[in-house]
XYZ file of C-alpha atoms in Angstrom:
512
model
C 222.165 181.549 7.797
C 225.060 179.445 9.083
C 223.777 180.153 12.602
C 220.830 177.856 11.833
C 221.784 174.236 12.487
C 219.879 171.359 10.893
C 220.439 167.714 11.778
C 219.454 165.092 9.200
C 218.954 161.631 10.697
C 219.664 159.054 8.000
C 221.765 159.315 4.849
C 219.344 157.649 2.473
C 218.540 159.368 -0.812
C 215.880 161.591 0.779
C 218.199 162.657 3.599
C 221.006 163.421 1.149
C 218.729 165.512 -1.064
C 217.388 167.472 1.915
C 220.924 168.033 3.231
C 222.141 169.175 -0.188
C 219.328 171.684 -0.644
C 219.749 173.054 2.882
C 223.529 173.184 2.703
C 223.344 175.048 -0.585
C 221.162 177.663 1.135
C 223.933 178.267 3.656
C 222.570 176.379 6.666
C 224.863 174.444 8.996
C 223.867 170.837 8.221
C 225.021 167.628 9.916
C 223.973 164.213 8.617
C 223.941 161.412 11.212
C 224.079 157.893 9.755
C 224.180 154.625 11.730
C 225.806 152.740 8.847
C 229.379 153.180 7.654
C 228.269 154.713 4.358
C 225.458 156.691 2.768
C 222.681 155.392 0.544
C 220.078 153.778 2.790
C 218.318 151.172 0.658
C 220.692 152.036 -2.184
C 223.550 149.702 -1.415
C 225.976 147.240 -2.976
C 226.649 143.703 -1.806
C 230.133 142.233 -2.150
C 230.010 138.703 -3.584
C 233.205 136.893 -4.482
C 235.087 140.116 -5.081
C 232.306 141.687 -7.197
C 229.872 144.379 -6.094
C 226.209 143.957 -6.944
C 223.406 146.512 -6.566
C 221.399 144.921 -3.764
C 218.675 147.558 -3.437
C 216.993 149.696 -6.105
C 218.212 148.822 -9.601
C 216.034 151.055 -11.799
C 216.968 154.690 -12.456
C 213.953 156.614 -13.715
C 212.539 160.123 -13.380
C 215.824 161.576 -14.490
C 214.239 165.027 -14.332
C 214.123 164.887 -10.519
C 217.900 164.674 -10.294
C 218.499 167.002 -13.240
C 216.518 169.727 -11.487
C 218.145 168.985 -8.152
C 221.681 169.267 -9.486
C 220.885 172.329 -11.560
C 219.548 174.002 -8.407
C 222.972 173.657 -6.739
C 225.004 174.622 -9.793
C 225.837 171.101 -10.979
C 225.037 169.142 -14.138
C 223.733 165.587 -14.023
C 225.497 164.482 -17.195
C 228.791 165.688 -15.751
C 228.250 164.221 -12.299
C 226.875 160.831 -13.388
C 227.491 158.533 -16.322
C 224.032 157.456 -17.425
C 223.092 155.127 -20.274
C 219.577 155.191 -21.688
C 218.294 151.619 -21.895
C 216.627 150.717 -25.219
C 214.911 147.706 -23.596
C 212.801 148.580 -20.550
C 212.398 144.955 -19.499
C 212.035 141.419 -20.806
C 209.078 139.345 -19.615
C 208.849 135.557 -19.703
C 206.073 133.092 -18.891
C 206.231 129.412 -18.068
C 204.132 128.603 -21.156
C 207.145 129.586 -23.268
C 205.911 133.025 -24.328
C 207.959 136.212 -23.976
C 207.507 139.950 -24.482
C 210.030 142.786 -24.551
C 209.011 146.381 -23.862
C 211.130 149.132 -25.372
C 211.962 152.779 -24.809
C 210.597 153.321 -28.338
C 206.767 153.258 -28.024
C 206.311 152.088 -31.620
C 208.660 149.172 -30.991
C 206.689 148.207 -27.885
C 203.414 148.373 -29.787
C 204.806 146.163 -32.546
C 206.055 143.701 -29.927
C 202.625 143.573 -28.273
C 201.007 142.971 -31.654
C 203.363 140.071 -32.389
C 202.762 138.753 -28.862
C 198.986 139.058 -28.559
C 197.551 140.288 -31.866
C 196.488 143.624 -33.433
C 193.425 144.132 -31.227
C 195.531 143.870 -28.094
C 198.106 146.236 -29.613
C 195.342 148.788 -30.078
C 194.294 148.319 -26.450
C 197.924 148.781 -25.427
C 198.038 152.068 -27.347
C 194.903 153.282 -25.558
C 196.321 152.169 -22.205
C 199.487 154.200 -22.837
C 197.434 157.265 -23.759
C 195.441 156.944 -20.532
C 198.463 156.450 -18.275
C 200.310 159.342 -19.893
C 197.368 161.688 -19.343
C 196.990 160.406 -15.782
C 200.610 161.079 -14.973
C 200.538 164.537 -16.515
C 197.468 165.377 -14.424
C 198.992 164.191 -11.142
C 202.595 165.367 -11.441
C 202.095 168.930 -10.217
C 199.248 168.600 -7.669
C 200.549 165.409 -6.066
C 204.160 164.479 -6.853
C 205.631 167.985 -6.753
C 203.485 169.245 -3.901
C 203.108 168.565 -0.203
C 200.538 165.914 0.685
C 197.091 167.463 0.825
C 193.654 166.361 1.885
C 191.188 164.928 -0.592
C 189.032 168.074 -1.146
C 192.093 170.252 -1.803
C 193.548 167.647 -4.117
C 190.320 167.373 -6.109
C 190.195 171.144 -6.502
C 193.799 171.252 -7.714
C 193.088 168.766 -10.501
C 190.804 171.130 -12.387
C 187.910 170.082 -14.655
C 190.007 168.076 -17.137
C 191.849 166.226 -14.396
C 188.616 165.428 -12.590
C 187.060 164.122 -15.805
C 190.082 161.898 -16.401
C 189.975 160.625 -12.829
C 186.297 159.793 -13.241
C 187.074 157.770 -16.375
C 189.878 155.891 -14.632
C 187.592 155.176 -11.683
C 189.102 156.377 -8.388
C 187.612 153.494 -6.387
C 188.518 150.865 -8.958
C 191.482 148.594 -8.275
C 194.441 148.374 -10.603
C 193.600 144.735 -11.286
C 190.031 145.565 -12.269
C 191.189 148.470 -14.440
C 193.743 146.317 -16.258
C 191.054 143.709 -16.885
C 189.091 146.418 -18.670
C 192.110 147.488 -20.729
C 193.400 144.061 -21.784
C 191.871 140.719 -22.706
C 195.178 138.823 -22.636
C 195.796 137.769 -18.992
C 199.564 137.961 -19.507
C 199.386 141.700 -20.193
C 197.224 142.131 -17.119
C 199.969 140.378 -15.143
C 202.747 142.412 -16.713
C 201.247 145.825 -15.981
C 199.844 144.707 -12.641
C 203.450 144.128 -11.615
C 203.955 147.885 -11.390
C 201.917 147.919 -8.167
C 204.794 146.086 -6.511
C 207.085 149.030 -7.329
C 205.398 150.791 -4.419
C 205.141 147.635 -2.321
C 201.505 146.854 -3.032
C 199.214 144.212 -4.483
C 197.604 144.995 -7.853
C 194.466 143.346 -6.502
C 194.132 146.081 -3.851
C 196.063 149.066 -5.245
C 194.023 151.902 -6.782
C 193.772 152.149 -10.561
C 195.622 155.475 -10.462
C 198.852 153.533 -9.890
C 198.701 152.523 -13.553
C 200.573 155.773 -14.117
C 203.745 153.953 -12.967
C 203.782 152.254 -16.367
C 204.103 155.662 -17.991
C 206.856 156.597 -15.581
C 208.951 153.712 -16.881
C 208.031 154.338 -20.508
C 209.337 157.875 -20.083
C 212.812 156.388 -19.734
C 214.988 153.944 -17.826
C 218.728 154.429 -17.383
C 221.636 152.463 -16.016
C 224.240 154.206 -13.849
C 227.895 153.499 -14.463
C 229.318 152.064 -11.258
C 225.873 150.993 -10.062
C 223.175 152.838 -8.143
C 225.595 153.503 -5.298
C 227.288 155.984 -7.658
C 224.175 158.130 -7.278
C 224.503 158.130 -3.483
C 228.228 158.898 -3.747
C 227.470 161.760 -6.125
C 224.968 163.271 -3.686
C 227.460 162.945 -0.819
C 230.115 164.675 -2.930
C 227.785 167.559 -3.761
C 226.701 167.812 -0.121
C 230.310 168.161 1.015
C 230.934 170.801 -1.639
C 228.057 172.720 -0.056
C 229.387 172.462 3.487
C 227.401 169.487 4.788
C 229.102 167.463 7.537
C 228.701 163.676 7.790
C 228.968 161.477 10.869
C 228.911 157.792 9.946
C 228.541 154.850 12.322
C 226.712 157.289 14.570
C 223.339 156.143 15.805
C 220.580 158.445 16.949
C 219.103 157.187 20.205
C 216.514 159.880 20.837
C 214.956 162.883 19.171
C 214.866 165.521 21.891
C 211.532 167.271 22.232
C 211.247 169.998 24.853
C 208.224 172.197 25.446
C 206.580 170.632 22.419
C 209.396 171.442 19.983
C 212.423 169.578 18.613
C 215.669 170.723 20.210
C 218.116 168.195 18.760
C 219.158 164.574 19.059
C 220.860 162.396 21.628
C 223.342 159.961 20.115
C 223.941 156.406 21.274
C 227.102 157.446 23.142
C 225.171 160.155 25.028
C 226.383 163.125 22.980
C 223.735 165.746 22.253
C 223.501 167.651 18.963
C 221.384 170.774 19.200
C 219.276 171.664 16.165
C 216.945 174.415 15.005
C 215.331 171.828 12.734
C 215.616 168.083 12.278
C 214.878 166.026 9.154
C 214.120 162.388 9.938
C 214.984 160.189 6.963
C 213.827 156.839 8.287
C 210.635 154.813 8.236
C 207.958 156.684 10.183
C 206.910 153.427 11.844
C 210.099 153.681 13.920
C 208.832 156.979 15.308
C 205.404 155.588 16.095
C 206.931 152.642 17.939
C 208.951 154.995 20.127
C 212.330 153.790 18.862
C 213.610 157.373 18.950
C 212.007 158.361 22.230
C 208.477 158.522 23.560
C 208.018 162.221 22.818
C 208.708 161.855 19.103
C 205.899 159.316 18.724
C 203.490 162.167 18.089
C 205.207 162.803 14.758
C 203.186 160.012 13.194
C 199.832 158.733 14.335
C 199.498 155.141 13.179
C 196.225 154.359 11.457
C 197.044 150.653 11.376
C 197.980 150.801 7.728
C 199.057 147.542 6.168
C 202.785 147.128 5.750
C 204.134 147.078 2.218
C 205.974 144.223 0.600
C 209.311 142.972 1.794
C 211.513 140.700 -0.307
C 213.850 137.766 -0.393
C 216.858 138.538 -2.573
C 219.843 136.607 -3.882
C 222.978 138.459 -4.940
C 224.896 136.019 -7.107
C 227.816 135.713 -9.459
C 226.577 132.913 -11.677
C 226.537 131.398 -15.136
C 223.289 131.603 -17.084
C 222.094 129.826 -20.193
C 218.949 129.265 -22.189
C 217.677 132.835 -22.677
C 219.098 136.105 -23.944
C 218.666 138.362 -20.931
C 218.710 142.133 -20.808
C 219.280 144.265 -17.715
C 215.753 143.877 -16.284
C 213.937 140.539 -16.583
C 210.735 139.123 -15.089
C 209.595 135.500 -14.892
C 205.879 134.860 -14.376
C 203.759 131.873 -13.461
C 200.080 131.447 -14.179
C 198.269 131.774 -10.829
C 199.184 135.400 -10.239
C 196.663 136.228 -7.522
C 197.990 133.516 -5.208
C 201.281 135.372 -4.785
C 199.551 138.309 -3.139
C 197.073 136.183 -1.200
C 200.027 134.352 0.325
C 201.893 137.548 1.180
C 199.152 139.908 2.353
C 196.423 137.541 3.559
C 198.324 134.512 4.851
C 201.516 136.489 5.696
C 203.627 133.672 4.283
C 206.290 133.206 1.623
C 204.691 132.870 -1.827
C 204.080 129.368 -3.143
C 203.925 130.672 -6.729
C 206.478 133.503 -6.856
C 207.303 135.864 -9.689
C 211.074 136.208 -10.070
C 212.842 139.445 -10.989
C 216.410 139.177 -12.272
C 218.621 142.219 -12.745
C 221.537 141.174 -14.945
C 223.849 144.036 -14.066
C 226.435 143.432 -16.774
C 223.825 143.741 -19.525
C 221.809 146.496 -21.180
C 222.578 149.509 -23.393
C 224.779 147.405 -25.659
C 226.896 146.007 -22.817
C 228.565 142.660 -23.410
C 227.497 140.028 -20.905
C 230.069 138.320 -18.735
C 230.224 134.643 -17.832
C 229.703 134.285 -14.953
C 227.710 137.474 -14.484
C 226.442 139.628 -11.614
C 222.783 139.035 -10.780
C 220.288 140.410 -8.292
C 217.352 138.008 -8.064
C 214.267 138.997 -6.067
C 210.857 137.692 -5.087
C 208.269 139.497 -2.997
C 207.733 138.439 0.607
C 205.658 139.487 3.643
C 207.043 142.098 6.047
C 207.256 139.776 9.032
C 210.937 140.238 9.791
C 210.193 141.230 13.381
C 208.560 137.889 14.206
C 210.186 134.771 15.647
C 207.907 132.157 14.128
C 208.807 129.587 11.483
C 207.392 131.430 8.461
C 210.934 132.630 7.667
C 212.765 129.483 8.710
C 215.890 128.386 6.852
C 213.988 125.394 5.512
C 211.171 127.502 4.073
C 213.653 129.976 2.591
C 215.454 127.088 0.892
C 212.167 125.829 -0.530
C 211.365 129.350 -1.770
C 214.768 129.456 -3.451
C 214.030 126.171 -5.215
C 210.622 127.424 -6.370
C 211.972 130.786 -7.526
C 214.841 129.477 -9.605
C 212.596 126.647 -10.753
C 210.290 129.341 -12.124
C 213.183 130.719 -14.176
C 213.928 127.230 -15.514
C 210.269 126.720 -16.423
C 210.492 129.916 -18.467
C 213.701 128.779 -20.178
C 216.508 130.257 -18.055
C 218.991 128.129 -16.150
C 220.945 129.964 -13.428
C 223.850 127.891 -12.165
C 224.107 129.003 -8.549
C 227.366 128.610 -6.670
C 226.790 128.700 -2.902
C 230.252 130.234 -2.496
C 229.190 133.203 -4.600
C 225.663 133.726 -3.331
C 224.288 136.015 -0.597
C 220.639 135.662 0.430
C 218.745 138.422 2.250
C 215.377 137.907 3.946
C 212.803 140.200 5.622
C 214.637 139.662 8.921
C 217.799 141.185 7.455
C 215.822 144.140 6.092
C 214.178 144.665 9.484
C 217.617 144.809 11.104
C 218.780 147.384 8.567
C 215.598 149.446 8.805
C 214.268 149.233 12.384
C 210.560 149.301 13.033
C 209.612 148.063 9.571
C 209.414 144.294 9.870
C 211.353 144.386 6.622
C 208.761 146.443 4.698
C 210.690 148.182 1.938
C 208.111 150.769 0.859
C 206.522 152.054 4.058
C 202.837 151.246 4.013
C 201.055 149.415 1.219
C 199.060 151.619 -1.146
C 195.788 149.748 -0.880
C 192.548 151.581 -1.538
C 191.961 154.958 -3.156
C 192.357 157.044 0.009
C 195.633 155.368 0.935
C 197.553 157.858 -1.200
C 196.551 160.519 1.340
C 197.432 158.486 4.430
C 201.202 158.851 4.143
C 202.490 161.674 6.323
C 203.819 164.785 4.641
C 207.106 166.594 5.202
C 205.802 168.711 8.081
C 205.171 166.642 11.204
C 202.846 167.670 14.073
C 205.947 168.375 16.186
C 207.395 171.825 15.418
C 210.927 171.570 14.102
C 210.620 167.906 13.035
C 210.378 167.152 9.327
C 209.947 163.813 7.564
C 211.519 162.460 4.400
C 211.913 159.075 2.748
C 209.910 156.388 1.021
C 207.433 156.007 3.887
C 206.215 159.598 3.504
C 204.646 161.573 0.679
C 204.949 161.235 -2.286
C 205.978 157.585 -1.800
C 208.691 154.962 -2.300
C 211.297 154.573 -5.016
C 214.548 156.464 -5.526
C 213.145 159.493 -7.405
C 210.086 159.777 -5.179
C 212.256 159.596 -2.061
C 214.431 162.326 -3.579
C 211.326 164.428 -4.130
C 210.343 163.931 -0.488
C 213.777 165.237 0.547
C 213.269 168.246 -1.654
C 209.852 168.911 -0.109
C 211.270 168.518 3.407
C 214.057 170.993 2.694
C 211.571 173.497 1.297
C 209.436 173.152 4.428
C 212.468 173.710 6.688
C 213.471 176.848 4.807
C 209.956 178.234 4.884
C 209.397 177.557 8.571
C 212.761 179.062 9.479
C 211.602 182.171 7.650
C 214.262 181.862 4.946
C 212.066 181.373 1.890
C 208.537 180.680 0.764
C 207.568 177.086 0.109
C 205.537 177.939 -2.989
C 208.507 179.692 -4.570
C 210.875 176.840 -3.787
C 208.710 174.195 -5.418
C 207.367 176.113 -8.413
C 209.335 174.316 -11.137
C 208.148 173.208 -14.533
C 208.409 170.342 -16.966
C 209.553 166.808 -16.351
C 208.827 163.147 -16.682
C 208.389 160.443 -14.031
C 209.315 156.909 -12.936
C 208.643 154.494 -10.069
């Protein structure tokens, strides 16, 4: 099979997973990456001599990577040093209240009872039962499988799955569903936040996305060395399986001749021939013709709304006032305004929710002073515009509001401008062309939006898609699953295996 050459454009998690699976099957695989290192959105930012995870910070769905590594003769616990986090996240409000959620469900239930009373704890227990059943029903027909149309999906659910879906309410929004589950508005806020894990507003996302809560309750881990250790591990395994990497090599055009992919043309004019090509980039770049006019047919834009972008601050700073854990959220009171600002007014939020990843904490780690922090607020994906909505002045005001929110909740972060790196939607757009800075592809708004992401097999023969902008969606484990699905499709269409056999695996948990 070494006579079959596959080019993978982009060394994000999905591209690395696809390359690993294909290389292990004996194909000649070359990964082309415009950056100087692999990882895509998984990256580290150097700040004052320290390296801070500046992209995804949550490792969940361990089963995805366990299965992947087992399939190539490796063991995840040998390849990566993972620590199971006893605290999933700490949540703070500017009225002085706080709630911790734990890996132990009983501990979380007790915390909810102390926070909001026994009736709300009972509602929390019912919510967890519903989200667990929802996830179990959707894992095989949706997450592990190629994107399908609505009738086929409904048939694959079976009677019990259909009954559950009817109870959840397929046309109901997450926000409406959470209002039916909880009477305490703070819990509605907390669990509504999970919509942002796929770049969406809880006011418009379908109620089925409540399953993301179960994904996190199934387990959250920290990775020794940061999330970039995962990317480095995948690169190492790829090389062990014969995959070649070409960094700082930009793809200028996907060559399509006689209706079929023939290879790529690099920025310097070199041509790489390919029997198949896996594109691990945002599909919006294809639609906009950034990789050649002929490859535009790989994705027909339906004018889907862009997902969230972000403004982030990587900082080495002193903190005081609260006992943080690894993952921490700081809420205000007018939650809906955040998403009205971002999605309706396309402006920076006036009432932001602040996420703080304290990367020297969690799993019994001793905090450092000063410590490494990634701080993030959601923002509109308007990084490809030249107007003043992302001006330096407005970004400074957002910074004041965001860290003011932390202070209102009881946390003082002593920022040092010499040890602070801010990233805006414009920076993300530069890193990920064609996106405007959107970090999750399209927003998942409306029930049918889960079927509007393209699948692994594009309309152009020989061109396959992988990454967070395609099925099954954004997030490190979901992107990895998309790479796995793309590799299976390549092998099947090259006549080397059957797709159904490749993907028929059992068991597992999930995470965002």
